[in-house]
JSON list of C-alpha atoms in Angstrom, two decimals:
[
{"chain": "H", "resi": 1, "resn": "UNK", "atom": "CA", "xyz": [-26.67, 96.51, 87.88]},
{"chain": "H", "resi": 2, "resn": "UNK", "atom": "CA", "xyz": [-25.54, 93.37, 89.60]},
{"chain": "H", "resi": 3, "resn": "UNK", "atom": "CA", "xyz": [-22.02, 92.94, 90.21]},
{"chain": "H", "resi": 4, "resn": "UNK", "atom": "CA", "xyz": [-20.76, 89.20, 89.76]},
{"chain": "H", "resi": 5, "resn": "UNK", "atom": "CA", "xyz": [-17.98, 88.13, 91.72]},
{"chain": "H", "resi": 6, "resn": "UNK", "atom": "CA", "xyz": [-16.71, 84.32, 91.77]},
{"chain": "H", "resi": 7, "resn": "UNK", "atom": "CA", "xyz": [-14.52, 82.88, 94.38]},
{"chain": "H", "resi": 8, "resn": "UNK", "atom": "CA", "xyz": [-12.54, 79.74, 94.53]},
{"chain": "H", "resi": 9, "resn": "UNK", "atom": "CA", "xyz": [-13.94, 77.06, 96.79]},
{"chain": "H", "resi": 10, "resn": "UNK", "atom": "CA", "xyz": [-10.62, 76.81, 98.68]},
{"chain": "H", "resi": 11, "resn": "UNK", "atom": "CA", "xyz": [-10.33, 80.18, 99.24]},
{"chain": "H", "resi": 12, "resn": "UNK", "atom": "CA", "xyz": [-13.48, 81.70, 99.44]},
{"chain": "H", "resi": 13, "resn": "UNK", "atom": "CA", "xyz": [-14.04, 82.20, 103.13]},
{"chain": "H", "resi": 14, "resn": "UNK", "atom": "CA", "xyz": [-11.37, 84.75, 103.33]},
{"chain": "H", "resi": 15, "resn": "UNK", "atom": "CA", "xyz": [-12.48, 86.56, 99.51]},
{"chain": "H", "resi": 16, "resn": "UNK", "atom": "CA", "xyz": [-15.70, 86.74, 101.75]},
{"chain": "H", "resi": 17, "resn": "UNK", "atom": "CA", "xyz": [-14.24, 88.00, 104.95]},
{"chain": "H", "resi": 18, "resn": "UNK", "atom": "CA", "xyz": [-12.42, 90.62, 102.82]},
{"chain": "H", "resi": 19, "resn": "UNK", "atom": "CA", "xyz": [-15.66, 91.74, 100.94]},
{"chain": "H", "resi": 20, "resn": "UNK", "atom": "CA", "xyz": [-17.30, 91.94, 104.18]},
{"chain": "H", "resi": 21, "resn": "UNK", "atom": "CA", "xyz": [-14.30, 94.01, 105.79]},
{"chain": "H", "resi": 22, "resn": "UNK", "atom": "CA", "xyz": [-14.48, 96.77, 103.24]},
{"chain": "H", "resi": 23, "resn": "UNK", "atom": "CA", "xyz": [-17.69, 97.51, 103.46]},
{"chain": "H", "resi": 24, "resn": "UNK", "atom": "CA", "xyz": [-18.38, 97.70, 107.46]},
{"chain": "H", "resi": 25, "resn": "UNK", "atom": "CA", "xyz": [-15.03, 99.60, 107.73]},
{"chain": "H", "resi": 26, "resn": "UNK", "atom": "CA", "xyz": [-14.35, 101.92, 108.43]},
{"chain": "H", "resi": 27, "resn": "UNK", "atom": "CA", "xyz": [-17.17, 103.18, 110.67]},
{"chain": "H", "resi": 28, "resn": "UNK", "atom": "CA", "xyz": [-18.73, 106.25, 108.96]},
{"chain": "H", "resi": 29, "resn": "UNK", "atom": "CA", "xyz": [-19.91, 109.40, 110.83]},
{"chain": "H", "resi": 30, "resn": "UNK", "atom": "CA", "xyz": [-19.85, 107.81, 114.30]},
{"chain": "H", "resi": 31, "resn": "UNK", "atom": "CA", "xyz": [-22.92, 105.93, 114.11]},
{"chain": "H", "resi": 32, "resn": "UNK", "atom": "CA", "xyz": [-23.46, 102.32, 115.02]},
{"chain": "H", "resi": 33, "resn": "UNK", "atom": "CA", "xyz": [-23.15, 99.88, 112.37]},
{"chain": "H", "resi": 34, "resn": "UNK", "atom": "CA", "xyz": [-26.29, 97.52, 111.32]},
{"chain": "H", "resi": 35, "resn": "UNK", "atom": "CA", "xyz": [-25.62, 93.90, 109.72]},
{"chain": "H", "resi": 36, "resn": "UNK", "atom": "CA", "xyz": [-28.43, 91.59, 109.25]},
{"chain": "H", "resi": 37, "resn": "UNK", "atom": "CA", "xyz": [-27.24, 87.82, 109.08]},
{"chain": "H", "resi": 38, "resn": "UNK", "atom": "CA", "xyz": [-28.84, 84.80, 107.05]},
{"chain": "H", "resi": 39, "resn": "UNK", "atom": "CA", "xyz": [-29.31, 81.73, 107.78]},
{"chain": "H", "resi": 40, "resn": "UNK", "atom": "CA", "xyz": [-28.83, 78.29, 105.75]},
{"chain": "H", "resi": 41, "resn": "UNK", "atom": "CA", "xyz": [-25.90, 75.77, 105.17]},
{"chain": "H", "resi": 42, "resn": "UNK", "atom": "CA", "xyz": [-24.34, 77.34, 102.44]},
{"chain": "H", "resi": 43, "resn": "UNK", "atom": "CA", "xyz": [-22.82, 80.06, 105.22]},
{"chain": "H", "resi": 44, "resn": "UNK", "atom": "CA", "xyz": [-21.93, 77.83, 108.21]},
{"chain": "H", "resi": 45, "resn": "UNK", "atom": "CA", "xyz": [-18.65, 77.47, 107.67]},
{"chain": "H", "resi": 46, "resn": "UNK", "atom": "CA", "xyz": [-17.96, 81.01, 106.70]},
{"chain": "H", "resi": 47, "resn": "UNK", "atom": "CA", "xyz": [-19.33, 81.81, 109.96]},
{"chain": "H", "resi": 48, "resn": "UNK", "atom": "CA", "xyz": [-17.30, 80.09, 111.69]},
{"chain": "H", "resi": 49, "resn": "UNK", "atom": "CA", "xyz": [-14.17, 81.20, 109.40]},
{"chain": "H", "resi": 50, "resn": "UNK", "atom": "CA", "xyz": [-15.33, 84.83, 110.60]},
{"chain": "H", "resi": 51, "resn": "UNK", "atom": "CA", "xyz": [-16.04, 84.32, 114.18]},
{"chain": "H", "resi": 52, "resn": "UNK", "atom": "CA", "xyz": [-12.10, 83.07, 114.93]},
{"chain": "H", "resi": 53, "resn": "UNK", "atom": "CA", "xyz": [-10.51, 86.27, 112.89]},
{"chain": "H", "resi": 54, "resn": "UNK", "atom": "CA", "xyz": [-9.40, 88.65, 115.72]},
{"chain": "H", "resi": 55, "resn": "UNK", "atom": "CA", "xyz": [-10.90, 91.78, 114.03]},
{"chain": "H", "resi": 56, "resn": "UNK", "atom": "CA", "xyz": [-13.82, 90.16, 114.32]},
{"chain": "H", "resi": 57, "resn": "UNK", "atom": "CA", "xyz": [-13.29, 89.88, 118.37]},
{"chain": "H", "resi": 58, "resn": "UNK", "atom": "CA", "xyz": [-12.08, 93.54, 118.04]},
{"chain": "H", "resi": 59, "resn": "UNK", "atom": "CA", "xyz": [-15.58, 94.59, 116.24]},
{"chain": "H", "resi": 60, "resn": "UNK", "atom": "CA", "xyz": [-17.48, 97.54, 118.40]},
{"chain": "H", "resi": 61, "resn": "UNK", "atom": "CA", "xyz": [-20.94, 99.25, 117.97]},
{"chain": "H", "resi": 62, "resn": "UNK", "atom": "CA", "xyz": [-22.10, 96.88, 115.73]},
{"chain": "H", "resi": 63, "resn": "UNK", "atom": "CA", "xyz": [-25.62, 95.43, 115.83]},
{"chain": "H", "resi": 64, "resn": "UNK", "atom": "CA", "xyz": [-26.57, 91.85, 114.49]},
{"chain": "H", "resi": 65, "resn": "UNK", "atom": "CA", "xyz": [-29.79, 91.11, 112.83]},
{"chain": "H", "resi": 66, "resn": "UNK", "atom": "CA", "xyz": [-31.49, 88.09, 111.29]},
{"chain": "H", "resi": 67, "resn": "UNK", "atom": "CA", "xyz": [-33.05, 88.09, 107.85]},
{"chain": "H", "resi": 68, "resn": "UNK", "atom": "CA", "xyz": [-35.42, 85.27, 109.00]},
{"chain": "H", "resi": 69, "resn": "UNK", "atom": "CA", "xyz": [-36.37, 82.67, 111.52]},
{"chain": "H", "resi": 70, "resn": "UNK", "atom": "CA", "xyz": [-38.43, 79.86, 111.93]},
{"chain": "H", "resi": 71, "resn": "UNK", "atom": "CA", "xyz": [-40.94, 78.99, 114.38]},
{"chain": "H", "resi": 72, "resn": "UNK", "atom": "CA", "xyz": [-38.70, 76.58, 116.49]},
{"chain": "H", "resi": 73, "resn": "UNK", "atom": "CA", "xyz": [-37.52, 76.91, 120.42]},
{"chain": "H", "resi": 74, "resn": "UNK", "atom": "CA", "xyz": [-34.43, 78.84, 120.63]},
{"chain": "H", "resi": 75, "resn": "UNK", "atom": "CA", "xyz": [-32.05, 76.07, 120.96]},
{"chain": "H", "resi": 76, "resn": "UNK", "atom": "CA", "xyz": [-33.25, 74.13, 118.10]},
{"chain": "H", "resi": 77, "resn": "UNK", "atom": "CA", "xyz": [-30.91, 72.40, 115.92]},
{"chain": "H", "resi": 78, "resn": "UNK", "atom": "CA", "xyz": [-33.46, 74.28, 112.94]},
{"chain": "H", "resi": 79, "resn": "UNK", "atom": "CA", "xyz": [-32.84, 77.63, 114.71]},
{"chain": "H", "resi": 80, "resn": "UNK", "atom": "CA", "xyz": [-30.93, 80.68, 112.43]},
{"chain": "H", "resi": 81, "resn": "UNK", "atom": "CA", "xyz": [-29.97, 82.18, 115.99]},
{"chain": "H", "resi": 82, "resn": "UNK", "atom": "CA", "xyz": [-28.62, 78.93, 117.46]},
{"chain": "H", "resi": 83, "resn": "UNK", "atom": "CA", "xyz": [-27.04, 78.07, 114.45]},
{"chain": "H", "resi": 84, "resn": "UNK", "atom": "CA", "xyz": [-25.35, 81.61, 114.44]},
{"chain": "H", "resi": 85, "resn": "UNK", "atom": "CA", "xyz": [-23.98, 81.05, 118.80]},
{"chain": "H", "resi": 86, "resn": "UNK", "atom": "CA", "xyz": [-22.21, 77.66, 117.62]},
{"chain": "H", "resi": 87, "resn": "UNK", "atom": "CA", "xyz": [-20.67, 79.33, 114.55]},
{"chain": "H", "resi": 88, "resn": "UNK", "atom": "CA", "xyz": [-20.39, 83.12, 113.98]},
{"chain": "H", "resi": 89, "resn": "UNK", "atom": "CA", "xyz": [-20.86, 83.70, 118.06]},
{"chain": "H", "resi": 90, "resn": "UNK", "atom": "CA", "xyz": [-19.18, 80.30, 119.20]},
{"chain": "H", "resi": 91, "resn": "UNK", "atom": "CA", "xyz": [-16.59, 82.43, 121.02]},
{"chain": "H", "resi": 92, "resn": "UNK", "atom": "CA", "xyz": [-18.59, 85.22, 122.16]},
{"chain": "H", "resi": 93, "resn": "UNK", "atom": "CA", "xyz": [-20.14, 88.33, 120.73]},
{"chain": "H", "resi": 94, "resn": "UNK", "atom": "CA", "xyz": [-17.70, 90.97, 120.78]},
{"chain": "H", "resi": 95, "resn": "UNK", "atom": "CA", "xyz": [-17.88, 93.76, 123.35]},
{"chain": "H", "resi": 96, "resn": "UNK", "atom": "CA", "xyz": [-20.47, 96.64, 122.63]},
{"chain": "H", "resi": 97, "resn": "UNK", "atom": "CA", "xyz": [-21.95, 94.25, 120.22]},
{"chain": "H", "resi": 98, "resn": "UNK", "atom": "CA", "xyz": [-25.54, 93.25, 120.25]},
{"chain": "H", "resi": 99, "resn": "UNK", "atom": "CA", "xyz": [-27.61, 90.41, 118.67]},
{"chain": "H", "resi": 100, "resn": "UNK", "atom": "CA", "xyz": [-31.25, 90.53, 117.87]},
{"chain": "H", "resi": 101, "resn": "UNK", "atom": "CA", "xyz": [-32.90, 87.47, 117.83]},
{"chain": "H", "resi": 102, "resn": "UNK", "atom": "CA", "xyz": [-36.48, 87.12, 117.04]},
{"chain": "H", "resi": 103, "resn": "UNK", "atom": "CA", "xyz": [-38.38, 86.00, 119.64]},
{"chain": "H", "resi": 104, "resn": "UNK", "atom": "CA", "xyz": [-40.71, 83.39, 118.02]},
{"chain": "H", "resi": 105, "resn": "UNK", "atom": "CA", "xyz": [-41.32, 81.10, 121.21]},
{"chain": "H", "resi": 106, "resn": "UNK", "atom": "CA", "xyz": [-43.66, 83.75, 123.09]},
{"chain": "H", "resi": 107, "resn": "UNK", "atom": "CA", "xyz": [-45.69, 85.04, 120.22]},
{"chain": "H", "resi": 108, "resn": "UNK", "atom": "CA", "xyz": [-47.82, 84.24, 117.29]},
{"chain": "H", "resi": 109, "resn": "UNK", "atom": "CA", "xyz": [-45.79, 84.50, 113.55]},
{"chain": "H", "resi": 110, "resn": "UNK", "atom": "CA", "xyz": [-47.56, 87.69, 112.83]},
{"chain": "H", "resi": 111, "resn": "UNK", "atom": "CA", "xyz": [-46.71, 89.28, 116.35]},
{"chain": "H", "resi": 112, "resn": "UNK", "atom": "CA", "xyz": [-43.01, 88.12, 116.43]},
{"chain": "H", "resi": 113, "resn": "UNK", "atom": "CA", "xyz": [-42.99, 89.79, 112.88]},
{"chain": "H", "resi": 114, "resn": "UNK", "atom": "CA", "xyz": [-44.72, 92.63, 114.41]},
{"chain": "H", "resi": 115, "resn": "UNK", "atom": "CA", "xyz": [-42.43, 92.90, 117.35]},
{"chain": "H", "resi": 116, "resn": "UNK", "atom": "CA", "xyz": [-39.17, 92.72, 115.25]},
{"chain": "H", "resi": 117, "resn": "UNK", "atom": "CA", "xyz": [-40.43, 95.36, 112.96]},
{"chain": "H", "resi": 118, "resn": "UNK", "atom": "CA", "xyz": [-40.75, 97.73, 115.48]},
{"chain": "H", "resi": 119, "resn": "UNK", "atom": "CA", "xyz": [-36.71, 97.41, 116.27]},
{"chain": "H", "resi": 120, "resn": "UNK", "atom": "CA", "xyz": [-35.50, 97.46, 112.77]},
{"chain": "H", "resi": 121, "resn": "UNK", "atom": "CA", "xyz": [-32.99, 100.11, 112.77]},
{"chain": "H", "resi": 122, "resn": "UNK", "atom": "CA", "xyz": [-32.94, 103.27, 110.35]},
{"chain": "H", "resi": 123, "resn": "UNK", "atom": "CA", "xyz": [-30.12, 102.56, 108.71]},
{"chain": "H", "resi": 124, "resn": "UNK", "atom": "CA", "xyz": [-29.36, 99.13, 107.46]},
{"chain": "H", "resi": 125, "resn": "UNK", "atom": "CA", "xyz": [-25.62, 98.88, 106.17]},
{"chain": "H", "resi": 126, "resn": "UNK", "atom": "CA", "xyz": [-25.24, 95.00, 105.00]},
{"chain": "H", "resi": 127, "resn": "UNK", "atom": "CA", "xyz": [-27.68, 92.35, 104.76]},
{"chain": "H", "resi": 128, "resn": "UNK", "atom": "CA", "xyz": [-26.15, 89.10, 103.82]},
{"chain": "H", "resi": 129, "resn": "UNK", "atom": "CA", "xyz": [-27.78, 86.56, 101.90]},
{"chain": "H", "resi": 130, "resn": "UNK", "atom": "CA", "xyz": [-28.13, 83.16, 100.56]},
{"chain": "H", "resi": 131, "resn": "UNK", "atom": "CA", "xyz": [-29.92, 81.74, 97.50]},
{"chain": "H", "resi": 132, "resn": "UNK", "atom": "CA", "xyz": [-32.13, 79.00, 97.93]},
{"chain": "H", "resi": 133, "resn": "UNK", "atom": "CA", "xyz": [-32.17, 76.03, 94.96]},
{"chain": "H", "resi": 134, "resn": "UNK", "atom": "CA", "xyz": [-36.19, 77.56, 94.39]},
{"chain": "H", "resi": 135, "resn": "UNK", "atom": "CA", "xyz": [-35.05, 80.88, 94.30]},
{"chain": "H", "resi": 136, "resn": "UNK", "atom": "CA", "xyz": [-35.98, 81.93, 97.71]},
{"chain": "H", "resi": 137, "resn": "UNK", "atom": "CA", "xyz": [-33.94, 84.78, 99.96]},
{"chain": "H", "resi": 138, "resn": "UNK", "atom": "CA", "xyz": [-34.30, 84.78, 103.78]},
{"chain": "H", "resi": 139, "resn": "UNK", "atom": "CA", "xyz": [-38.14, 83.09, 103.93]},
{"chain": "H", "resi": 140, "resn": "UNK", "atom": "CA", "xyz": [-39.36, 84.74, 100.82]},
{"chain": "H", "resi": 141, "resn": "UNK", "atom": "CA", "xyz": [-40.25, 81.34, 98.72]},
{"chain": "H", "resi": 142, "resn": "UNK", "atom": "CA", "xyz": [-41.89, 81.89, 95.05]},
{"chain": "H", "resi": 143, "resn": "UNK", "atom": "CA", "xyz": [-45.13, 82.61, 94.86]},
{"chain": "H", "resi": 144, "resn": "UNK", "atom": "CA", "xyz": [-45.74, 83.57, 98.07]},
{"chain": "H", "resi": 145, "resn": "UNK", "atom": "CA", "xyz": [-48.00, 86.12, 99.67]},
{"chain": "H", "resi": 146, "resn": "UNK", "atom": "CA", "xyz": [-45.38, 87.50, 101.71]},
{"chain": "H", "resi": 147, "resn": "UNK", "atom": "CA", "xyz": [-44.20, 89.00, 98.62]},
{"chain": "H", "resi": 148, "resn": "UNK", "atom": "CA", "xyz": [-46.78, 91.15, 98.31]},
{"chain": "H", "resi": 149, "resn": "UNK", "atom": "CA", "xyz": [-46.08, 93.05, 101.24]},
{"chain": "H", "resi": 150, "resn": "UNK", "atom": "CA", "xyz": [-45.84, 97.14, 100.57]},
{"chain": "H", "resi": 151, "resn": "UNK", "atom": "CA", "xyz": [-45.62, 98.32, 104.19]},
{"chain": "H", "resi": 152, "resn": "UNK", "atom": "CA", "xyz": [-44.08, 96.00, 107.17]},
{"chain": "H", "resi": 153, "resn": "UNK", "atom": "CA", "xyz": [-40.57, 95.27, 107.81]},
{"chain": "H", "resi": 154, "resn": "UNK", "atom": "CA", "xyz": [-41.39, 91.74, 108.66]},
{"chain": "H", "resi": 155, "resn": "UNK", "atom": "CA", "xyz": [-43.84, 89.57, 108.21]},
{"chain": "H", "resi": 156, "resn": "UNK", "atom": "CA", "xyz": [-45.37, 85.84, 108.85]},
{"chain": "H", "resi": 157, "resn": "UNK", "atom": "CA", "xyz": [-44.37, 83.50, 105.67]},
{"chain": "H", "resi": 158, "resn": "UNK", "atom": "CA", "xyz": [-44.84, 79.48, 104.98]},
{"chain": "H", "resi": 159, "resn": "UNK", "atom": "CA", "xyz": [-44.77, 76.97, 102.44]},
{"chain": "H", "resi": 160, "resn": "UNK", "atom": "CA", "xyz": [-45.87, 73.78, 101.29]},
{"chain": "H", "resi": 161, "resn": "UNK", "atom": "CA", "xyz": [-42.51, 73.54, 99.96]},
{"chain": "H", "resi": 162, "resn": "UNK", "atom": "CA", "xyz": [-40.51, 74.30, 103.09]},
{"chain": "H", "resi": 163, "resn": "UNK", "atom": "CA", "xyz": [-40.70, 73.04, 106.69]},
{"chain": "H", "resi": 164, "resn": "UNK", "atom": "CA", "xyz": [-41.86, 75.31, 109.69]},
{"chain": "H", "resi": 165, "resn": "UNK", "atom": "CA", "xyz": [-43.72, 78.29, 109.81]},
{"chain": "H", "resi": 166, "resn": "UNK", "atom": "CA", "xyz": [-41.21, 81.38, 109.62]},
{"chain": "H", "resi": 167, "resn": "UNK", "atom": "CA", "xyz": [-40.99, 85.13, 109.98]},
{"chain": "H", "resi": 168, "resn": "UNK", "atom": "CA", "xyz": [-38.98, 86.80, 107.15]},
{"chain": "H", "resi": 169, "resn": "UNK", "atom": "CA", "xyz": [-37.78, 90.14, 105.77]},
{"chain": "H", "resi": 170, "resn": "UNK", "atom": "CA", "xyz": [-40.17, 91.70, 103.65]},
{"chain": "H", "resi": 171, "resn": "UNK", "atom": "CA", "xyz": [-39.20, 93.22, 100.23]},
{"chain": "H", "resi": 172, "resn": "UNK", "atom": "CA", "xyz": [-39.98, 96.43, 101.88]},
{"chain": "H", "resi": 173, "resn": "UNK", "atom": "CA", "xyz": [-37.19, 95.76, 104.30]},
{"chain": "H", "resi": 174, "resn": "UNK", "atom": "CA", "xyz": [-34.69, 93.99, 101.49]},
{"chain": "H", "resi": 175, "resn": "UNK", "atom": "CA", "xyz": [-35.16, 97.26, 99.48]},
{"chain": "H", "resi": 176, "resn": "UNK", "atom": "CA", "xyz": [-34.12, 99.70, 102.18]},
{"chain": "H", "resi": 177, "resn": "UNK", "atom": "CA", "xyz": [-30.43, 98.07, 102.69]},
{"chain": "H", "resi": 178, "resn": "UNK", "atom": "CA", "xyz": [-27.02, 100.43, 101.92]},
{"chain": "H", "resi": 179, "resn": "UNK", "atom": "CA", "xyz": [-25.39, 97.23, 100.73]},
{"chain": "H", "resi": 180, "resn": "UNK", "atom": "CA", "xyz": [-26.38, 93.63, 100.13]},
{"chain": "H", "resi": 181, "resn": "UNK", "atom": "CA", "xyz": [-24.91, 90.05, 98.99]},
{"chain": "H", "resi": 182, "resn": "UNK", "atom": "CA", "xyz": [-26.48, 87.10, 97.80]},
{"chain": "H", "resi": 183, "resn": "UNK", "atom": "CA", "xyz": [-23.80, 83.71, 98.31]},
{"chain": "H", "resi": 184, "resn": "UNK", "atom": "CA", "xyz": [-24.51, 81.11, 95.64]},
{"chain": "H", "resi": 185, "resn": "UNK", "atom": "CA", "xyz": [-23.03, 77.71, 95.89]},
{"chain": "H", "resi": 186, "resn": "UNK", "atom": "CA", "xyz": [-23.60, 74.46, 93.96]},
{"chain": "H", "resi": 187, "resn": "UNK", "atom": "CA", "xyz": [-24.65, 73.69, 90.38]},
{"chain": "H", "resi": 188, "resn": "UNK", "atom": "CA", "xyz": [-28.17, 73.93, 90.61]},
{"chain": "H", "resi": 189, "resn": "UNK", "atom": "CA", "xyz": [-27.87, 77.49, 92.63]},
{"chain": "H", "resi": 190, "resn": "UNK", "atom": "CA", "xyz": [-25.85, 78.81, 89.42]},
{"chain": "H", "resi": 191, "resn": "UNK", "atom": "CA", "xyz": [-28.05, 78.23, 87.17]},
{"chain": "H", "resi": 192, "resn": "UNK", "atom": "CA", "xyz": [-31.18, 80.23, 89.32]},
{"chain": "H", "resi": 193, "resn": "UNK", "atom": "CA", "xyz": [-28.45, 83.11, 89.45]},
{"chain": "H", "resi": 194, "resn": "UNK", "atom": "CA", "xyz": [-28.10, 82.90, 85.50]},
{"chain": "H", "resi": 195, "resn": "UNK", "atom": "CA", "xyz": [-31.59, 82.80, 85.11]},
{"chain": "H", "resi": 196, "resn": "UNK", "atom": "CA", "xyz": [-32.34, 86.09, 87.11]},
{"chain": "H", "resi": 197, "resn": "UNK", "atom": "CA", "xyz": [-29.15, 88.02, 85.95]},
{"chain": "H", "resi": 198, "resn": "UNK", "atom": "CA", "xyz": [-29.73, 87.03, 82.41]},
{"chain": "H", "resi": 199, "resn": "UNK", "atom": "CA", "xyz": [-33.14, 86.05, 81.62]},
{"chain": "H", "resi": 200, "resn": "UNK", "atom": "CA", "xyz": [-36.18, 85.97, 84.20]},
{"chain": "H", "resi": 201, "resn": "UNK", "atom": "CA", "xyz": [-37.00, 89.08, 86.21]},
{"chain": "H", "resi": 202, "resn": "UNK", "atom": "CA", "xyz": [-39.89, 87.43, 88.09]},
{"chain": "H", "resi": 203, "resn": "UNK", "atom": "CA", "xyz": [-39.86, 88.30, 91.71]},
{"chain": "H", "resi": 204, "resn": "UNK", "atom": "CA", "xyz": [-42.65, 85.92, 92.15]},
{"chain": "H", "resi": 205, "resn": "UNK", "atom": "CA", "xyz": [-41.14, 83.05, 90.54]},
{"chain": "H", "resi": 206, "resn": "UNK", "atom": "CA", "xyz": [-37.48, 84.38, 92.22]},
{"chain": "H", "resi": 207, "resn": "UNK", "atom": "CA", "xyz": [-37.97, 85.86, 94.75]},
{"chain": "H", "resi": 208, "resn": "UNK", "atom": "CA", "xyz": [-33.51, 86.75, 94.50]},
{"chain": "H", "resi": 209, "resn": "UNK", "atom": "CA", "xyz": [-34.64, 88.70, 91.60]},
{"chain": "H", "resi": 210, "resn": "UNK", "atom": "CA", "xyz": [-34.76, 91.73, 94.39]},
{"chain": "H", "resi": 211, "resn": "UNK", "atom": "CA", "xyz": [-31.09, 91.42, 95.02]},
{"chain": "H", "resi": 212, "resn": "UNK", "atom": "CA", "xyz": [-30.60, 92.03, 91.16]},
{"chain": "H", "resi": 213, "resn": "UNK", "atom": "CA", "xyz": [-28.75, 94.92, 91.66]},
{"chain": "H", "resi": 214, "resn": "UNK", "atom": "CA", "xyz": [-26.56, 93.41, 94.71]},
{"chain": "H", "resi": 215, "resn": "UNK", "atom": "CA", "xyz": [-23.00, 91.65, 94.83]},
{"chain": "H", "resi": 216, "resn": "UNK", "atom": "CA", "xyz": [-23.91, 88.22, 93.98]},
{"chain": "H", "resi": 217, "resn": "UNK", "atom": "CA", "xyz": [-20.82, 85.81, 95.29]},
{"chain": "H", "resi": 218, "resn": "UNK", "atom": "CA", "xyz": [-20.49, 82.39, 93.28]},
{"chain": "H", "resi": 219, "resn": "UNK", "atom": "CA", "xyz": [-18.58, 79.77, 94.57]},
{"chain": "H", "resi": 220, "resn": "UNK", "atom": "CA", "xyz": [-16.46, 77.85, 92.18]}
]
């Protein structure tokens, strides 16, 4: 069952960073902690909101993921993981931290999906997401074959729809996550939410319709 939660647009960077907070803390049974990070403009200035809080300095044995990536040099302006080192990461990544980019400029789309599969940690504790007006989570767009995907973490995904060739989380991957949350912001965004919390369960026409059961965060 989803769980709807609606924040006010002046205050809904630090509802966020609070929603975040309780979940990665405390640290349970000594293990590192495993966060995998979207991409988009609906989160920039959350990240940045997060990346100047001093817990967030403080924050140990935590490992940083992306949910996607497109096929773009590393310091492209179209880049999740630049995106993330001039918000989230402007001031550093905090000690004992790590962040695992996927490494698209050496390889093929299918062996940077490869390669990044074969990382992907046991235990995945948040994924954060954001919906897309089509539908789409990470680079899961409707319709697409990437969808269909039963076995790999990752995998290659494009569309006619969408610049770039990408690599994306696979539902296999989506599925496997302790927690996830899905940030919705505009008009148009609310009414895809409404439509897969109250009326369409198509994953291929939604592809958020696998985050039905997650905290889905509406900006008002």
């Amino acid at each position: 069952m989803a769980r709807l939660l609606e924040f006010k647009k002046d205050n809904w960077h630090r509802n966020l960073y609070d929603h975040i907070s309780n979940i990665i803390y405390p640290k349970i049974n000594n293990k590192r902690r495993n966060i995998f990070l979207t991409g988009g403009n609906s989160i920039k200035s959350f990240y940045k909101f997060w990346g100047k809080q001093n817990s967030f300095k403080d924050l140990k044995e935590i490992d940083f993921y992306f949910s996607d990536e497109r096929l773009v040099k590393f310091n492209s302006i179209h880049s999740n993981y630049n995106m993330t080192l001039n918000t989230l990461f402007k001031e550093g990544i905090p000690n004992d931290c790590k962040l695992h980019r996927i490494e698209v400029e050496k390889y093929s789309a299918n062996d940077a999906a490869e390669n990044y599969s074969n990382i992907i940690p046991q235990q995945i504790d948040l994924m954060i997401f954001s919906l897309g007006t089509d539908g789409h989570i990470a680079s899961l767009f409707p319709y697409s074959e990437s969808l269909k995907e039963k076995d790999r973490f990752f995998v290659h995904s494009e569309s006619d729809s969408h610049k770039f060739k990408r690599v994306t989380a696979s539902p296999v991957l989506i599925k496997k996550a302790n927690n996830s949350l899905i940030i919705v912001k505009g008009k148009e965004k609310k009414q895809v939410m409404t439509d897969i919390l109250h009326g369409s369960y198509d994953k291929k026409k939604y592809p958020a319709s696998l985050l039905r059961k997650s905290d889905w965060i509406l900006i008002t």
